[in-house]
Coordinates of C-alpha atoms and ligand atoms in Angstrom, one line a residue:
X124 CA -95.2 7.2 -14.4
X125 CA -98.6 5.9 -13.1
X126 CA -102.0 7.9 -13.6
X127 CA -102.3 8.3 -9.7
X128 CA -98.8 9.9 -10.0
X129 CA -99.5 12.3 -12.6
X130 CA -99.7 16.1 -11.3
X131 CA -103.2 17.3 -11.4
X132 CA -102.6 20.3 -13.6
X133 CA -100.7 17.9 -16.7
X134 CA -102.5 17.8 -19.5
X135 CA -104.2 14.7 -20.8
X136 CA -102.3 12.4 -22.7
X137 CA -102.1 8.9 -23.8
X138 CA -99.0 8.5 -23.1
X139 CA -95.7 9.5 -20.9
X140 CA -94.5 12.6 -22.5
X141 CA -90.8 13.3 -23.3
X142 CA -88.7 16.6 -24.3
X143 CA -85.5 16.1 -26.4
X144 CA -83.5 19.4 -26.5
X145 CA -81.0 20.0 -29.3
X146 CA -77.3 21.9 -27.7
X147 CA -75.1 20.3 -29.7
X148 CA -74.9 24.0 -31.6
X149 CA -72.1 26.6 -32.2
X150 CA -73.9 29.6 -32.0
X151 CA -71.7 31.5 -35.0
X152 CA -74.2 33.7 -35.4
X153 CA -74.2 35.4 -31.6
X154 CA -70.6 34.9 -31.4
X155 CA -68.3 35.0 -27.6
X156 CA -65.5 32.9 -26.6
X157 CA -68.0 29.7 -25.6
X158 CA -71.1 28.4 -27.6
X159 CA -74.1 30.6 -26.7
X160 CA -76.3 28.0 -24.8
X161 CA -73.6 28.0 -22.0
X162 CA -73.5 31.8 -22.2
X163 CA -75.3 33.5 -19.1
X164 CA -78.4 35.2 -19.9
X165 CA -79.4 37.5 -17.0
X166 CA -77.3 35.4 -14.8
X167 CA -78.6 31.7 -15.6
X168 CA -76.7 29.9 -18.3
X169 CA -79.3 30.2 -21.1
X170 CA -79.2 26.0 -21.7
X171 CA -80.3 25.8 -17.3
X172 CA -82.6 28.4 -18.1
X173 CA -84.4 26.4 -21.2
X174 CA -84.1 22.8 -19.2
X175 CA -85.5 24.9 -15.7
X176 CA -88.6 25.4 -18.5
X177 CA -89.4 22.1 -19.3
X178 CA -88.1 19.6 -16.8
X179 CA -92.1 20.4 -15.5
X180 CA -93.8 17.9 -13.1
X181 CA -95.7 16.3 -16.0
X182 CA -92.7 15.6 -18.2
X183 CA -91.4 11.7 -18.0
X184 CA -87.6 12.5 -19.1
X185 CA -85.7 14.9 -20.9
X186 CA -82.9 14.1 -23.7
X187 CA -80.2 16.9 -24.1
X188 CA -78.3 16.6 -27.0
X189 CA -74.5 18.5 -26.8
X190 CA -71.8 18.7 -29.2
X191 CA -69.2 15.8 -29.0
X192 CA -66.5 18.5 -27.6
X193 CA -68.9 20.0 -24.8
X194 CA -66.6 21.1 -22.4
X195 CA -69.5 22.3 -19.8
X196 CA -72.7 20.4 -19.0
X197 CA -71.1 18.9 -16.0
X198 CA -70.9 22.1 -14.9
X199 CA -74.9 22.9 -15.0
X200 CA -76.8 21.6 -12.1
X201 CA -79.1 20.1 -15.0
X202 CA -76.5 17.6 -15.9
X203 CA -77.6 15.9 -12.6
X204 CA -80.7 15.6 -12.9
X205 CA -82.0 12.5 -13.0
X206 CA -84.7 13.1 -15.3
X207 CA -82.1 14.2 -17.9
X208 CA -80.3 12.2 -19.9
X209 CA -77.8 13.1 -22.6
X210 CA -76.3 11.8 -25.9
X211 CA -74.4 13.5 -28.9
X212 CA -75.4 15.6 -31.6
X213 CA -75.0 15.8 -35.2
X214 CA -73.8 18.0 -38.0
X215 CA -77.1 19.8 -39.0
X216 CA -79.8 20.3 -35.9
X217 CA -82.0 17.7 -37.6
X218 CA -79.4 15.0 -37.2
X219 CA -78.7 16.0 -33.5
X220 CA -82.6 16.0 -33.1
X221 CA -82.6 12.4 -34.4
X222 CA -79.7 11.5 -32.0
X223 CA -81.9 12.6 -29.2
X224 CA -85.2 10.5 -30.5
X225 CA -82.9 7.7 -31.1
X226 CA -81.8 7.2 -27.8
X227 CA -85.5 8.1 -26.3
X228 CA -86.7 5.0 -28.2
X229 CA -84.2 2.9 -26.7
X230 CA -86.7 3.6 -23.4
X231 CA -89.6 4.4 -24.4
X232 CA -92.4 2.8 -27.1
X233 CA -92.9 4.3 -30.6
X234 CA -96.1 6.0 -30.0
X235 CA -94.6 8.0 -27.0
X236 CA -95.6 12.1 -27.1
X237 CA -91.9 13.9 -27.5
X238 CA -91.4 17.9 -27.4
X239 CA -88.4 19.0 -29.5
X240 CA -87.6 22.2 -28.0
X241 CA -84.1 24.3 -28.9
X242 CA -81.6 24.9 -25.8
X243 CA -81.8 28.2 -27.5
X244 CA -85.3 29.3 -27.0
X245 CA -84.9 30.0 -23.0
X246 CA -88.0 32.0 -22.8
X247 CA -90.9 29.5 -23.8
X248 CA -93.8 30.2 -20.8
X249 CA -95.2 27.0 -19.6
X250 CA -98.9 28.4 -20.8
X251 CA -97.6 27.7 -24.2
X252 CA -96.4 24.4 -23.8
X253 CA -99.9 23.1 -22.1
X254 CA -101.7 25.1 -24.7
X255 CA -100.1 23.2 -27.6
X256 CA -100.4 19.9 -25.7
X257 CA -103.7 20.1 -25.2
X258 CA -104.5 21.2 -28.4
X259 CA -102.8 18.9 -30.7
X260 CA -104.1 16.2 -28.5
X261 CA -107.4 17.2 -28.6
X262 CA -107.7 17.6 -32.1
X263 CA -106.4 14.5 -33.3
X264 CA -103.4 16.0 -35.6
X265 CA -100.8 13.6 -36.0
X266 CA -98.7 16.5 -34.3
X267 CA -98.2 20.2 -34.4
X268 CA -95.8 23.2 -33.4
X269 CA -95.7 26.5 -31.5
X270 CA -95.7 29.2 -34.2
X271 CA -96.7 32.7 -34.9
X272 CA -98.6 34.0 -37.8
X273 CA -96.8 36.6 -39.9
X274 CA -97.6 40.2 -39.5
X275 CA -94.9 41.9 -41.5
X276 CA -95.6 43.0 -44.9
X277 CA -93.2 40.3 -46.8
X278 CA -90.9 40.7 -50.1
X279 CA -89.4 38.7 -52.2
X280 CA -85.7 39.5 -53.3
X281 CA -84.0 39.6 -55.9
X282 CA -80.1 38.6 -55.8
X283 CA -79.4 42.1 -55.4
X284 CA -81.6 42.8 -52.9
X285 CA -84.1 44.2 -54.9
X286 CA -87.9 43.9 -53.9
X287 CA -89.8 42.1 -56.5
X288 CA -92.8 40.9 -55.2
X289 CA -95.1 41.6 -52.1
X290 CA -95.8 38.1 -50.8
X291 CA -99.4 37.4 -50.1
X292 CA -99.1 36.6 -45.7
X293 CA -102.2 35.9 -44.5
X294 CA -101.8 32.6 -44.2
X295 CA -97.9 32.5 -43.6
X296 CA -96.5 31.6 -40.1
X297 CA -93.1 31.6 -38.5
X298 CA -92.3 28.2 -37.0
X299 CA -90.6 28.0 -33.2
X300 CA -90.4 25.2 -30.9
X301 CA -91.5 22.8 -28.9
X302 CA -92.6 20.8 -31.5
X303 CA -94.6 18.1 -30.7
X304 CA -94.5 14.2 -32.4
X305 CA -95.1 10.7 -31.9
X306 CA -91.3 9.9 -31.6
X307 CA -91.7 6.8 -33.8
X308 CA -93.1 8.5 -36.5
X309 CA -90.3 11.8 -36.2
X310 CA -87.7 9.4 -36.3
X311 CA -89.2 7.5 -39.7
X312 CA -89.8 11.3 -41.0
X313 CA -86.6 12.7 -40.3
X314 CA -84.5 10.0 -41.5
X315 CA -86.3 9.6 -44.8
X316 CA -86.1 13.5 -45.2
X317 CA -82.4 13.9 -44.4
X318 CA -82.2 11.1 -47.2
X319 CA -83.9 13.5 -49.7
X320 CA -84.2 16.7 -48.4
X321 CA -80.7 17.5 -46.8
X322 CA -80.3 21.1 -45.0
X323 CA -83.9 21.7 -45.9
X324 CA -84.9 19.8 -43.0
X325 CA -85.0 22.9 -40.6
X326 CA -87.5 21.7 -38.4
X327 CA -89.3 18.5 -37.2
X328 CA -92.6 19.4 -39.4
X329 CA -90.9 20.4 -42.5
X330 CA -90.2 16.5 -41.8
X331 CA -93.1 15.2 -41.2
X332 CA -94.5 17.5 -44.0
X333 CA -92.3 15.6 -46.3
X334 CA -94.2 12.9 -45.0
X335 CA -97.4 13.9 -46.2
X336 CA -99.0 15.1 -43.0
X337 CA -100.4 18.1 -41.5
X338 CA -98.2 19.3 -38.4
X339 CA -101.2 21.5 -36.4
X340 CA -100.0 25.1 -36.1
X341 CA -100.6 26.6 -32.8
X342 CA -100.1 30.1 -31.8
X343 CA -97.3 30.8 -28.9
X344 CA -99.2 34.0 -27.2
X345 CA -95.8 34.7 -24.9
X346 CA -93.0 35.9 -26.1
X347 CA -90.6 32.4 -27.7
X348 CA -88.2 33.9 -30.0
X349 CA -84.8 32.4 -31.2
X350 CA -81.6 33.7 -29.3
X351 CA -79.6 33.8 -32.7
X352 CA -78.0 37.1 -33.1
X353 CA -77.0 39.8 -30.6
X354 CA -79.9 41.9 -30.7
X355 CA -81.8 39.0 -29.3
X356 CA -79.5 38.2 -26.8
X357 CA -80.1 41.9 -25.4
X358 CA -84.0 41.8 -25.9
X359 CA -84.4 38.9 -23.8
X360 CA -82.1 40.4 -21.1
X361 CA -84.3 43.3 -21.2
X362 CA -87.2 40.9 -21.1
X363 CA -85.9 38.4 -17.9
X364 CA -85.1 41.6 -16.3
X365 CA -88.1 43.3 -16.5
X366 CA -89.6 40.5 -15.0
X367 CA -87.7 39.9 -12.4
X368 CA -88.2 43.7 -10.9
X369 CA -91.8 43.4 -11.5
X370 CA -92.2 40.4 -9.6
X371 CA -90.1 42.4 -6.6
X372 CA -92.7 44.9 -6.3
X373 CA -95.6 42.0 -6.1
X374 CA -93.6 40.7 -3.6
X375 CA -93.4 44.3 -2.0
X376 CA -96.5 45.6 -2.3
Ligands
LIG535 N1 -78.3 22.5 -32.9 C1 -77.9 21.2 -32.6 N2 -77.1 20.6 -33.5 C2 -76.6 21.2 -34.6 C3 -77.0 22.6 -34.9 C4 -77.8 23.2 -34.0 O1 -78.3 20.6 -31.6 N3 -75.8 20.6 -35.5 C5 -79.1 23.2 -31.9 C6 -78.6 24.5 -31.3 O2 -77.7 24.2 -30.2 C7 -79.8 25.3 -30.9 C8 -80.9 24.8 -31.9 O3 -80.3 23.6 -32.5 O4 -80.3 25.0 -29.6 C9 -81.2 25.9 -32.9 O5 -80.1 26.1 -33.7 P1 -79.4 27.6 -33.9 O6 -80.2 28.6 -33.2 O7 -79.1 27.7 -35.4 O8 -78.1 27.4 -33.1 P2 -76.6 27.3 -33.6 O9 -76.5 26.4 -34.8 O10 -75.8 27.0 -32.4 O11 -76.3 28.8 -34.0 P3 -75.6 29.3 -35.4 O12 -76.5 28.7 -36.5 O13 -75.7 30.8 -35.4 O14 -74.2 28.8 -35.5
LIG536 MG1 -77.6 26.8 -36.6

């Protein structure tokens, strides 16, 4: 993309930007008869709904990474996009994540911007996205992450679900995506992490943490959370819903 083609409200950046999107999941724990990014979430498959989020003017080219037995992407209208491209995921999300960076790199340069976002965090506000572009960029972090700090009291358990400590929280946060990289240096992290580090490798920073740097933690001030068990599933029906009516009565009134 050249400068004079850039939209006027993308954020600044000194290079293209990419989004890879991990699908390549099961969804065990929200359960029904297909994997949950293909289920419909107030009437738009929730995997459309989180590409419809950010395929945004400013993004160069999204990677979607399904499982090797996806029966349905063909049938989204994202699948012919052609922004989007798509390859094949892994066993853990970390190796379908480095699927997806792999096959960026075969296109883009090393230094390239990428958002990791989840297929199953449909409800990210584009806000949210600008605000963590702009400020990891600005700040000069070698990346950072949408996240919220903690504001539960926290315990630790025992194996008997016993509380036996109160866990000190004020500097605690819980992690979401997009998480944002230079795609050369995710791909060095995450391979050398899977090397050591195995199924602790939940997210692209505990990566590059592993690394020895500091991802920048940025707050997500809409609502972002994980569709992983039922309860969230109806929560963010509620949510879409919501919305939807109250943007009728904008329109109405
Ligand atoms: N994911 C992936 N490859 C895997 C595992 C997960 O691409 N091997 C993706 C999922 O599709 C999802 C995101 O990573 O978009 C976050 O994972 P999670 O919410 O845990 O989804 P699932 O693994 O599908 O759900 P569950 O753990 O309940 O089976
Ligand atoms: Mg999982």
């Amino acid at each position: 993309m050249t400068s004079s083609s850039i939209p006027s409200d993308s954020p600044i950046l000194d290079t293209p930007l990419w989004v890879v999107v991990p699908a390549a999941g099961t969804g065990q724990r929200l359960g029904g008869e297909i994997a949950k990014q293909y289920q419909e979430l107030d009437d738009v498959c929730m995997l459309q709904r989180t590409l419809d989020g950010v395929a945004l003017p400013y993004v160069d080219k999204v990677v979607v990474v399904l499982a090797e037995d996806d029966e349905h992407w063909q049938t989204l209208d994202a699948a012919s996009n052609a922004k989007v491209i798509t390859t094949t995921g892994g066993q853990l999300r970390a190796h379908s994540v480095l699927k997806g960076i792999e096959l960026m790199l075969e296109h883009a340069p090393d230094n390239t911007w990428v958002l990791v976002h989840d297929a199953a965090r449909p409800l990210l506000a584009a806000s949210d996205i600008k605000r963590l572009i702009t400020a990891v960029y600005n700040s000069g972090a070698p990346g950072g992450l949408l996240a919220t700090p903690v504001h539960d009291t926290l315990k630790r358990a025992d194996e008997f679900a016993g509380a036996v400590e109160t866990v000190i929280r004020s500097n605690l946060w819980q992690a979401q995506t997009p998480q944002m990289f230079r795609a050369g240096e995710l791909r060095d992290a995450l391979q050398s992490a899977l090397q050591s580090h195995g199924e602790s490798v939940t997210d692209e920073a505990s990566a590059m943490e592993f690394s020895g740097v500091q991802p920048l933690l940025v707050e997500a001030l809409e609502p972002n959370f994980k569709i992983t068990r039922p309860v969230d599933w109806a929560l963010a029906t509620a949510l879409l819903q919501a919305k939807r009516l109250m943007g009728q009565s904008t329109e109405q009134s």
